[in-house]
Structure formats: C-alpha cells, structure tokens
Coordinates of C-alpha atoms in Angstrom, one line a residue:
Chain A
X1 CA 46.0 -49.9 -91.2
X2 CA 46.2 -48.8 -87.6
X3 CA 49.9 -48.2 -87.1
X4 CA 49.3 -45.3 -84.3
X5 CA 47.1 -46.9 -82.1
X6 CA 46.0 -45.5 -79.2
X7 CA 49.0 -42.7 -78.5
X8 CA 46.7 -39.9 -78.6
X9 CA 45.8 -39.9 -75.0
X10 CA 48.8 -39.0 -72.1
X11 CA 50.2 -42.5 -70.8
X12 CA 49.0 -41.6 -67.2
X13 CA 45.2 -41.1 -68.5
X14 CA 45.9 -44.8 -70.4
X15 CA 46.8 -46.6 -67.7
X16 CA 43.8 -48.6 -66.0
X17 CA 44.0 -49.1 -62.3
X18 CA 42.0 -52.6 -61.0
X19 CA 39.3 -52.3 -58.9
X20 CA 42.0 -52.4 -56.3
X21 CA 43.7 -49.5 -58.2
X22 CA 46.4 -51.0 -58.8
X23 CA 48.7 -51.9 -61.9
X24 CA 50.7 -55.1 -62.3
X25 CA 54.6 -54.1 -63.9
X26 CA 56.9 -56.2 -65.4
X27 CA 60.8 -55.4 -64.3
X28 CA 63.3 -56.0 -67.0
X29 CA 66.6 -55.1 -67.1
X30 CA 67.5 -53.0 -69.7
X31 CA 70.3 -53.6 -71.0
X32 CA 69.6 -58.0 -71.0
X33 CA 66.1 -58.0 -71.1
X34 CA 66.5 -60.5 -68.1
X35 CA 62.6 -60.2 -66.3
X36 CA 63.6 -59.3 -62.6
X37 CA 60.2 -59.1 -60.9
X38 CA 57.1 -58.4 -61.0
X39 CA 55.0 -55.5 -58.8
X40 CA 52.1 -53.7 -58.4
X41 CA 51.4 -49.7 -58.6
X42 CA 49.1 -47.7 -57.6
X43 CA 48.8 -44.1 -59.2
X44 CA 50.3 -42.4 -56.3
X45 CA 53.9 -45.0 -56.9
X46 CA 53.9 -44.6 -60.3
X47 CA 54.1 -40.6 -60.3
X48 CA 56.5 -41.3 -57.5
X49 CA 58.3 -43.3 -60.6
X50 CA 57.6 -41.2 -63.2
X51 CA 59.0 -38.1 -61.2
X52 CA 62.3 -39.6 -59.4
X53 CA 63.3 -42.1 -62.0
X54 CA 63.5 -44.4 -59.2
X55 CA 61.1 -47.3 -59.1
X56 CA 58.5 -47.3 -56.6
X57 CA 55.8 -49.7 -55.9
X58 CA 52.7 -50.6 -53.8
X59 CA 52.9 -53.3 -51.4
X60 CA 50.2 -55.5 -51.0
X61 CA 51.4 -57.2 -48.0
X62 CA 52.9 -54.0 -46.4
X63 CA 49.6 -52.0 -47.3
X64 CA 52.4 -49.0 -48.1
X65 CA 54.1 -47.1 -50.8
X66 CA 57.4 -49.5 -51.4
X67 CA 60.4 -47.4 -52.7
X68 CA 62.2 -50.4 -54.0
X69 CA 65.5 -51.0 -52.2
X70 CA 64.6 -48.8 -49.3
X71 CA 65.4 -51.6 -47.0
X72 CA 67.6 -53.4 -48.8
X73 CA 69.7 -50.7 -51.1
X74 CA 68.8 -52.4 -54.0
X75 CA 67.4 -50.0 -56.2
X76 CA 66.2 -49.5 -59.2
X77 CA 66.3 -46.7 -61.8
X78 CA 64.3 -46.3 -64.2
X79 CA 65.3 -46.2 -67.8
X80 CA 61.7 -46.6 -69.7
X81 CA 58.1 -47.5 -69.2
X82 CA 56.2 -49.1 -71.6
X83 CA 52.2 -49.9 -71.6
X84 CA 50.2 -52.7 -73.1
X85 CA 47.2 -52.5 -75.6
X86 CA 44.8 -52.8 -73.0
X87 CA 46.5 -50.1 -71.0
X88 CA 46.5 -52.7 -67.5
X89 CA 49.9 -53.9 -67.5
X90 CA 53.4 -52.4 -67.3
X91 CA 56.8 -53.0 -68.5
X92 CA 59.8 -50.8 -66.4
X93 CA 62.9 -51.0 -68.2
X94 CA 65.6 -50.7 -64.8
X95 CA 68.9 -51.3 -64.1
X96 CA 68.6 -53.4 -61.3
X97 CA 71.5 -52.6 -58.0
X98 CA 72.4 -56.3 -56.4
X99 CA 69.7 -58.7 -56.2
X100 CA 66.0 -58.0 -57.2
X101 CA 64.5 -60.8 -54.8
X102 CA 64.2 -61.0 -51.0
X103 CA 65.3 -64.2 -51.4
X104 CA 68.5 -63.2 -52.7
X105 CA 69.0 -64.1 -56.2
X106 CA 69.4 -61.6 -58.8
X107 CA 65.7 -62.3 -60.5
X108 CA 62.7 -63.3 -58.7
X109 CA 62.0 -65.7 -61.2
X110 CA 65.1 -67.9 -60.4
X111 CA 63.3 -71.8 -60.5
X112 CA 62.0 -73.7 -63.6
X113 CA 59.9 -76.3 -64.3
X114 CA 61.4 -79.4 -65.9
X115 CA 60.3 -82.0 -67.8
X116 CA 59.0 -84.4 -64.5
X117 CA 57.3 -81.5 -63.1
X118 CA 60.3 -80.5 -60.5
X119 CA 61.8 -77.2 -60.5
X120 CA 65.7 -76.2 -60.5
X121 CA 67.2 -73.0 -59.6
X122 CA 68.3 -71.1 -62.9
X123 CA 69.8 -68.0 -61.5
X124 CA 72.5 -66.3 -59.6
X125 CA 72.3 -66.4 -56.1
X126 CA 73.7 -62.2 -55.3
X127 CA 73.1 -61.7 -51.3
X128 CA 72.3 -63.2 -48.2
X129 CA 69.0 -62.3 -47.4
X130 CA 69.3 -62.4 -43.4
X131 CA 72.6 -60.4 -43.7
X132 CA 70.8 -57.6 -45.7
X133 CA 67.3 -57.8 -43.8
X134 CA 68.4 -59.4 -40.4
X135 CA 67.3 -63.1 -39.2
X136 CA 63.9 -63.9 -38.9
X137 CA 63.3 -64.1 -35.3
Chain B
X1 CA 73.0 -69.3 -47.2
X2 CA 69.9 -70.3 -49.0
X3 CA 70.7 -71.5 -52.4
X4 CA 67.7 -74.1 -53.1
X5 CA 64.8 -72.2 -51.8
X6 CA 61.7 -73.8 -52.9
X7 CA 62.6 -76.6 -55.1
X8 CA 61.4 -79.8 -53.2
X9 CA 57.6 -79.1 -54.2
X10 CA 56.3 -80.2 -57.4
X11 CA 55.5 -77.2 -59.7
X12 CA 52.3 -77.4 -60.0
X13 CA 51.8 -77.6 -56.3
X14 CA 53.8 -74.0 -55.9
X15 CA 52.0 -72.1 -58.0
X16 CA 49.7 -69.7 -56.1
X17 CA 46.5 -68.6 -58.2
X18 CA 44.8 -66.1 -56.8
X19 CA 40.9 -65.6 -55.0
X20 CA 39.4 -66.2 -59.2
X21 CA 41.9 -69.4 -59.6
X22 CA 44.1 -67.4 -61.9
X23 CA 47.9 -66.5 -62.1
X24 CA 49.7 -63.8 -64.3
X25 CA 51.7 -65.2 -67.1
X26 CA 54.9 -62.8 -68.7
X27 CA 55.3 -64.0 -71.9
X28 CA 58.9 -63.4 -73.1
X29 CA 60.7 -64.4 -76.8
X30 CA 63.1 -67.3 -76.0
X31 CA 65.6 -66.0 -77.8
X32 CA 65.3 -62.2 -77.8
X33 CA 63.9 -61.9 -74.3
X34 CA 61.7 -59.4 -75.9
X35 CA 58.2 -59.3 -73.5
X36 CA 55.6 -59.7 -75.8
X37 CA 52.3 -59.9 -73.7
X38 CA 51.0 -60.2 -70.0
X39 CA 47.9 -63.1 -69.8
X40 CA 45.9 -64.9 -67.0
X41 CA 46.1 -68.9 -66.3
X42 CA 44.2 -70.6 -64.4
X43 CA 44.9 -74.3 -63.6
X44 CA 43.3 -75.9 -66.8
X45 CA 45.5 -74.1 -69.2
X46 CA 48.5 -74.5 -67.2
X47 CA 48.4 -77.9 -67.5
X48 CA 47.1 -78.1 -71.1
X49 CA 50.3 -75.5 -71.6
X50 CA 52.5 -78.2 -69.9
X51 CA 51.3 -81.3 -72.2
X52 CA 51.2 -79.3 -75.5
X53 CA 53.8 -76.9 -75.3
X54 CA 52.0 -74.3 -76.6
X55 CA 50.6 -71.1 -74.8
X56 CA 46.7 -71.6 -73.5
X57 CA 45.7 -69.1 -71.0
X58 CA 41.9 -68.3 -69.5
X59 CA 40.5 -65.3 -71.8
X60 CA 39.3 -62.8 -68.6
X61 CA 36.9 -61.1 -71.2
X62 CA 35.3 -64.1 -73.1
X63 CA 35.4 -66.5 -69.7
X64 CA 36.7 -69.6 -71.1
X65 CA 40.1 -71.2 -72.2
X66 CA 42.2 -69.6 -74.9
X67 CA 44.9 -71.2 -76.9
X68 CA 46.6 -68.2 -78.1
X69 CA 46.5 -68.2 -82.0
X70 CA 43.2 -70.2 -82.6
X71 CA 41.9 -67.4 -84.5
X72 CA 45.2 -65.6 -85.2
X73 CA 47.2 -68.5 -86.2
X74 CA 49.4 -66.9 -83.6
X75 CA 50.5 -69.4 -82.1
X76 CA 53.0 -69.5 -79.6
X77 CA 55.7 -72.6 -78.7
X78 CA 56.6 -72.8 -75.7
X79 CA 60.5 -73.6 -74.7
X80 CA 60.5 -72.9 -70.7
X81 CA 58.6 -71.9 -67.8
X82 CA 59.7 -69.9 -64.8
X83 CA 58.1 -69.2 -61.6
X84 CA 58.7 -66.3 -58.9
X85 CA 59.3 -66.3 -55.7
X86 CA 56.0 -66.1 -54.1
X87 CA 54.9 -69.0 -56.9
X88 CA 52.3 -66.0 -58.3
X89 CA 53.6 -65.1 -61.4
X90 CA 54.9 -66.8 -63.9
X91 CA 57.1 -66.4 -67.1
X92 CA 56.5 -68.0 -70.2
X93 CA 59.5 -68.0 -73.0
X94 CA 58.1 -69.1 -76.0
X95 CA 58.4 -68.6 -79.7
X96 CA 56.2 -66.5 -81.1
X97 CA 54.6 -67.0 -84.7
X98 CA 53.3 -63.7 -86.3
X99 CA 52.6 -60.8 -83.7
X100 CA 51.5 -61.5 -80.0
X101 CA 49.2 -58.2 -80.3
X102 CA 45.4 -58.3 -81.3
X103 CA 46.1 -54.3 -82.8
X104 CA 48.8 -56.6 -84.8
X105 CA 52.3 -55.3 -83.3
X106 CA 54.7 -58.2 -82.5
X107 CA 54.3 -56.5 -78.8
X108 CA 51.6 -56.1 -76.6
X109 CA 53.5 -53.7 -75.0
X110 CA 54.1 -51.5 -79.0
X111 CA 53.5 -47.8 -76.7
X112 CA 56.3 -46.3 -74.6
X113 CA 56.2 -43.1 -72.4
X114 CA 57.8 -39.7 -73.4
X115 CA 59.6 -37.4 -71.1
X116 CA 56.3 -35.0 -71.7
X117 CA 54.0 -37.5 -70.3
X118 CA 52.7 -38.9 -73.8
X119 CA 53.2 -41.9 -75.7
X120 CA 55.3 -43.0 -78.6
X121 CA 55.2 -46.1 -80.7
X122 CA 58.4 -48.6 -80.2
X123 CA 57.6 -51.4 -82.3
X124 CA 57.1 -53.5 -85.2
X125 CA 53.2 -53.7 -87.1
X126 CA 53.1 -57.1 -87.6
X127 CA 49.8 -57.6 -89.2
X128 CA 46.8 -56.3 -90.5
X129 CA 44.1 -56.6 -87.7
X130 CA 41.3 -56.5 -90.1
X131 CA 42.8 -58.9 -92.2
X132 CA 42.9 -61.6 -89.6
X133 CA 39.9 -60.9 -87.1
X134 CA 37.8 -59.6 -89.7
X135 CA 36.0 -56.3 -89.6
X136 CA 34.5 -55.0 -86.4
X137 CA 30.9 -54.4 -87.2

C-alpha cells in the first residue's frame, strides 16, 4: 500500500511550474485554518519564501516579484508549505499581519453565494484600503 | 469605508474564468477547514455544483466534466461557496466522504516541506488506491 508516496525527490524538484512558470498557493492561516488568499509563484518567489520565511509571490498584474505586505505592511510569515499529489499547487501555512486583501477585509474570500444566487459579505472588514494605499486618483 | 464591495452582481455573473473558461476551486472541510484538494471549474460544473450540491469540476487531463467520486464513491457535499476578490478563485467547503486524494490520503496536499529541502508525509492514508481504481496495467 503506497503510504510514502512520492517524498523521495526534494520539494523544490516536485514542484511543477505552468507553462507560465508559475505555481498557484493557497494561504491559510495557521493557527484557524481560515483560507486568506490565493497567489501565484514563480521559482525565483518561492526560494525568496523558502529562504526569508516571509511569503513572497509573483504578480501577474505587476509583472514583478511581490513581497507580500511591502506596500501595505501586511505580512506574512511563513510557518509551513505543503504540496499536492500532482506537485502544481501549494498550501502556505502564515500568520497573516492585518488584512490579507486590498480590499480590506481580513480574507480575500470575504462574499458568499446564497441560496438565490446573491452574494453577502462573510468576513471582517480590518483596514481602509485608500488610507493604507492612498485614493485612487 | 468600503464594507459591501461587490455584492450587487449575481454570482455567477462575478466569477471570472480564465482564457480556457475555467476557474480554481479550494476545496476546504466544512467543519475542520482542513484543505483537501485544488480543482478547475468551468461554467458547466459550477452550475451543476450549485443545483446538486455536490462537487463537479472539469477534469483538465481527461477533458470532460467530473463529479468528484463517480469512480471513488468519494463524493463530496457541498455546504458553502466563497468567492475572492478578483471573482477568480473560488472556495468550496464541503464534506468529504472517504479521502479527497487519488494516492488515497484524505489530502491532496498529504506531503509537507522539511527545513532540509525534502518532504515528509502529514496525513492520514485513507484508502487503498488499488482497491478502488483498480490496478494500473
């Protein structure tokens, strides 16, 4: 019975970047198991990671290395990273400084669906986004 | 201060797939908060997911819709649906029968990195996958 499955490799030679080269991780708190957010890494942010303990992401948007909280001071250290079966997906285990999301709440994932098809918010609101970023002009 | 952000569209009109249709889906344990898999939806299996209340994705590898546990048996009920702020990733908290993990942990995510660089195993063998799948020949 397979009960060792696929440890015999180093975790940075299991992980499988995209064609992108990227890596999708899922950001859970680790003490609640709350899911915060989820990211993308390339190689380059998760060795950042692996080596500062601080998490550290690509951004698509921003084209750049992302070192989470740089703009905001929300941080993120890094308690434990876990990989999936097929090696292409993440889980970091953080405790999470204020609010994950730039839109201010403490998870990303702060709206569900109901029954009609509607969403409500479900989650603590923990900033004001233009006091921490500025207004949008 | 922005406490309703992104609540007066339907859900189904928020959720962003991407340039193949499809959106990532974090499935959680409703109870435990436990993450138990990472899987693609596409439109289809959303809404199938929303009338049934159990987990179908879009299998990436075998190109066609997927209720999870059709060859398992495990199946996986699902209690509430979350979406992030972008409206491109999802989570999924559902109750899980058996193991969410074709190698047969209750994890997907069963391998966790060491301090050295390699992996150790962090959870539960839930199954034989032999015993379920069959043989590989």
């Amino acid at each position: 019975m397979a009960n060792n499955e696929g440890i015999d490799n180093s975790f940075l030679d299991t992980v499988k970047f995209d064609a992108k080269g990227l890596v999708p991780a899922i950001v859970q708190d680790h003490e609640t198991g709350k899911v915060l957010m989820m990211a993308w890494m390339n190689r380059e942010s998760l060795e950042m990671t692996l080596e500062r303990k601080k998490a550290c992401y690509w951004s698509r948007s921003r084209n750049k290395l992302w070192l989470k909280g740089e703009s905001s001071g929300n941080m993120q250290d890094v308690y434990d990273i876990l990989i999936d079966c097929d090696g292409d997906t993440l889980i970091l285990k953080v405790s999470q400084i204020g609010g994950a999301c730039h839109v201010g709440y403490h998870s990303c994932f702060y709206r569900r669906v109901l029954e009609n098809g509607n969403m409500e918010i479900c989650d603590t609101l923990m900033f004001d986004p233009e006091e921490v970023y500025g207004k949008k002009s």
